[in-house]
Amino acid sequence: MQKYADYIKEIEIDSLWAGQKHIRWELNRHVNILSGINGVGKSTILNKVVKGLAQGG
C-alpha cells in the first residue's frame, strides 16, 4: 500500500512571472491564508500548485 503525506508542507515556485519572482511558502498543518489585492497572482500561484499536483510533483 502506498503512503501519502498528511498535508503539503511547502510550496516553492521558480520563475513566476517570467523569472521575476521566486515563491517559497511554508504551510501550516491547520490553516493557511493566501490573500492580496486583485492582480497580485493569488490565482496564478494556486493554478501552479494544482498543475504540479496533477503532474505528481
CSV table of N, CA and C in Angstrom, one decimal:
chain,number,residue,atom,x,y,z
A,1,MET,N,0.8,-1.2,0.0
A,1,MET,CA,0.0,0.0,0.0
A,1,MET,C,0.9,1.2,0.0
A,2,GLN,N,0.5,2.2,-0.8
A,2,GLN,CA,1.3,3.4,-0.9
A,2,GLN,C,0.9,4.5,0.1
A,3,LYS,N,1.8,5.1,0.8
A,3,LYS,CA,1.5,6.1,1.7
A,3,LYS,C,1.7,7.5,1.1
A,4,TYR,N,0.8,8.4,1.6
A,4,TYR,CA,0.9,9.8,1.1
A,4,TYR,C,1.2,10.7,2.3
A,5,ALA,N,1.7,11.9,2.1
A,5,ALA,CA,1.9,12.9,3.2
A,5,ALA,C,0.5,13.3,3.7
A,6,ASP,N,0.5,13.7,5.0
A,6,ASP,CA,-0.7,14.1,5.7
A,6,ASP,C,-1.1,15.5,5.1
A,7,TYR,N,-0.2,16.3,4.7
A,7,TYR,CA,-0.5,17.6,4.2
A,7,TYR,C,0.7,18.1,3.4
A,8,ILE,N,0.4,19.2,2.6
A,8,ILE,CA,1.5,19.8,1.9
A,8,ILE,C,2.3,20.7,2.8
A,9,LYS,N,3.6,20.5,2.9
A,9,LYS,CA,4.4,21.2,3.9
A,9,LYS,C,5.0,22.5,3.4
A,10,GLU,N,5.2,22.5,2.1
A,10,GLU,CA,5.9,23.7,1.5
A,10,GLU,C,5.5,23.8,0.0
A,11,ILE,N,5.4,25.0,-0.5
A,11,ILE,CA,5.2,25.2,-1.9
A,11,ILE,C,6.3,26.1,-2.3
A,12,GLU,N,7.0,25.7,-3.4
A,12,GLU,CA,8.1,26.5,-3.9
A,12,GLU,C,8.0,26.6,-5.4
A,13,ILE,N,8.0,27.8,-5.9
A,13,ILE,CA,7.8,28.1,-7.4
A,13,ILE,C,8.9,29.0,-7.9
A,14,ASP,N,9.6,28.5,-8.9
A,14,ASP,CA,10.7,29.3,-9.5
A,14,ASP,C,10.1,29.9,-10.8
A,15,SER,N,10.6,31.0,-11.2
A,15,SER,CA,10.2,31.6,-12.5
A,15,SER,C,8.7,32.0,-12.6
A,16,LEU,N,8.2,32.5,-11.5
A,16,LEU,CA,6.8,33.0,-11.6
A,16,LEU,C,6.9,34.4,-12.2
A,17,TRP,N,6.1,34.6,-13.2
A,17,TRP,CA,6.0,35.9,-13.9
A,17,TRP,C,7.4,36.2,-14.6
A,18,ALA,N,7.7,35.3,-15.6
A,18,ALA,CA,8.9,35.4,-16.4
A,18,ALA,C,10.2,35.6,-15.6
A,19,GLY,N,10.3,34.8,-14.6
A,19,GLY,CA,11.6,34.8,-13.8
A,19,GLY,C,11.7,35.9,-12.8
A,20,GLN,N,10.8,36.7,-12.6
A,20,GLN,CA,10.9,37.8,-11.7
A,20,GLN,C,10.7,37.5,-10.3
A,21,LYS,N,10.0,36.4,-10.0
A,21,LYS,CA,9.7,36.0,-8.6
A,21,LYS,C,10.1,34.6,-8.3
A,22,HIS,N,10.5,34.4,-7.1
A,22,HIS,CA,10.7,33.1,-6.5
A,22,HIS,C,9.9,33.0,-5.3
A,23,ILE,N,8.9,32.1,-5.3
A,23,ILE,CA,8.0,32.0,-4.2
A,23,ILE,C,8.3,30.7,-3.3
A,24,ARG,N,8.4,30.9,-2.0
A,24,ARG,CA,8.6,29.8,-1.1
A,24,ARG,C,7.6,30.0,0.0
A,25,TRP,N,6.7,29.1,0.2
A,25,TRP,CA,5.6,29.3,1.2
A,25,TRP,C,5.6,28.1,2.1
A,26,GLU,N,6.0,28.2,3.3
A,26,GLU,CA,5.9,27.1,4.3
A,26,GLU,C,4.5,27.1,4.8
A,27,LEU,N,3.9,25.9,4.7
A,27,LEU,CA,2.5,25.8,5.0
A,27,LEU,C,2.3,25.2,6.5
A,28,ASN,N,1.2,25.7,7.1
A,28,ASN,CA,0.9,25.2,8.4
A,28,ASN,C,-0.1,24.0,8.3
A,29,ARG,N,0.1,23.1,9.2
A,29,ARG,CA,-0.8,21.9,9.1
A,29,ARG,C,-2.3,22.2,9.3
A,30,HIS,N,-2.6,23.3,10.0
A,30,HIS,CA,-4.0,23.6,10.3
A,30,HIS,C,-4.7,24.5,9.4
A,31,VAL,N,-4.1,25.7,9.1
A,31,VAL,CA,-4.8,26.6,8.2
A,31,VAL,C,-3.7,27.5,7.6
A,32,ASN,N,-4.0,27.9,6.3
A,32,ASN,CA,-3.2,28.8,5.5
A,32,ASN,C,-4.1,29.7,4.8
A,33,ILE,N,-3.6,31.0,4.7
A,33,ILE,CA,-4.4,32.0,4.0
A,33,ILE,C,-3.6,32.7,3.0
A,34,LEU,N,-4.1,32.7,1.8
A,34,LEU,CA,-3.4,33.4,0.7
A,34,LEU,C,-4.3,34.6,0.3
A,35,SER,N,-3.8,35.8,0.6
A,35,SER,CA,-4.6,37.0,0.4
A,35,SER,C,-3.8,38.1,-0.3
A,36,GLY,N,-4.5,39.0,-0.9
A,36,GLY,CA,-3.9,40.1,-1.6
A,36,GLY,C,-4.9,40.8,-2.5
A,37,ILE,N,-4.6,42.0,-3.0
A,37,ILE,CA,-5.4,42.7,-3.9
A,37,ILE,C,-5.5,42.0,-5.2
A,38,ASN,N,-6.5,42.5,-6.0
A,38,ASN,CA,-6.6,41.9,-7.4
A,38,ASN,C,-5.3,42.1,-8.2
A,39,GLY,N,-5.0,41.1,-8.9
A,39,GLY,CA,-3.9,41.2,-9.9
A,39,GLY,C,-2.5,40.9,-9.3
A,40,VAL,N,-2.4,40.4,-8.1
A,40,VAL,CA,-1.0,40.2,-7.5
A,40,VAL,C,-0.6,38.7,-7.7
A,41,GLY,N,-1.5,37.8,-8.2
A,41,GLY,CA,-1.0,36.5,-8.5
A,41,GLY,C,-1.5,35.4,-7.7
A,42,LYS,N,-2.5,35.6,-6.9
A,42,LYS,CA,-3.1,34.5,-6.0
A,42,LYS,C,-3.5,33.3,-6.8
A,43,SER,N,-4.3,33.6,-7.8
A,43,SER,CA,-4.8,32.5,-8.7
A,43,SER,C,-3.7,31.9,-9.5
A,44,THR,N,-2.7,32.6,-9.9
A,44,THR,CA,-1.6,32.1,-10.6
A,44,THR,C,-0.8,31.1,-9.7
A,45,ILE,N,-0.6,31.4,-8.5
A,45,ILE,CA,0.1,30.5,-7.6
A,45,ILE,C,-0.7,29.2,-7.4
A,46,LEU,N,-2.0,29.4,-7.1
A,46,LEU,CA,-2.9,28.2,-6.9
A,46,LEU,C,-3.0,27.3,-8.1
A,47,ASN,N,-3.1,27.9,-9.3
A,47,ASN,CA,-3.1,27.2,-10.6
A,47,ASN,C,-1.8,26.4,-10.7
A,48,LYS,N,-0.7,27.0,-10.4
A,48,LYS,CA,0.6,26.2,-10.5
A,48,LYS,C,0.7,25.1,-9.5
A,49,VAL,N,0.1,25.3,-8.3
A,49,VAL,CA,0.1,24.2,-7.3
A,49,VAL,C,-0.8,23.0,-7.8
A,50,VAL,N,-1.9,23.3,-8.4
A,50,VAL,CA,-2.8,22.3,-8.9
A,50,VAL,C,-2.1,21.6,-10.1
A,51,LYS,N,-1.5,22.3,-10.9
A,51,LYS,CA,-0.8,21.7,-12.1
A,51,LYS,C,0.3,20.8,-11.6
A,52,GLY,N,1.1,21.2,-10.6
A,52,GLY,CA,2.2,20.4,-10.0
A,52,GLY,C,1.7,19.2,-9.4
A,53,LEU,N,0.5,19.3,-8.7
A,53,LEU,CA,0.0,18.1,-8.0
A,53,LEU,C,-0.6,17.1,-9.1
A,54,ALA,N,-1.1,17.6,-10.2
A,54,ALA,CA,-1.7,16.8,-11.2
A,54,ALA,C,-0.5,16.0,-11.9
A,55,GLN,N,0.7,16.6,-12.0
A,55,GLN,CA,1.8,16.0,-12.6
A,55,GLN,C,2.6,15.1,-11.7
A,56,GLY,N,2.2,15.1,-10.4
A,56,GLY,CA,2.8,14.2,-9.5
A,56,GLY,C,4.0,14.9,-8.8
A,57,GLY,N,4.0,16.3,-8.9
A,57,GLY,CA,5.1,16.8,-8.3
A,57,GLY,C,5.6,17.9,-7.7
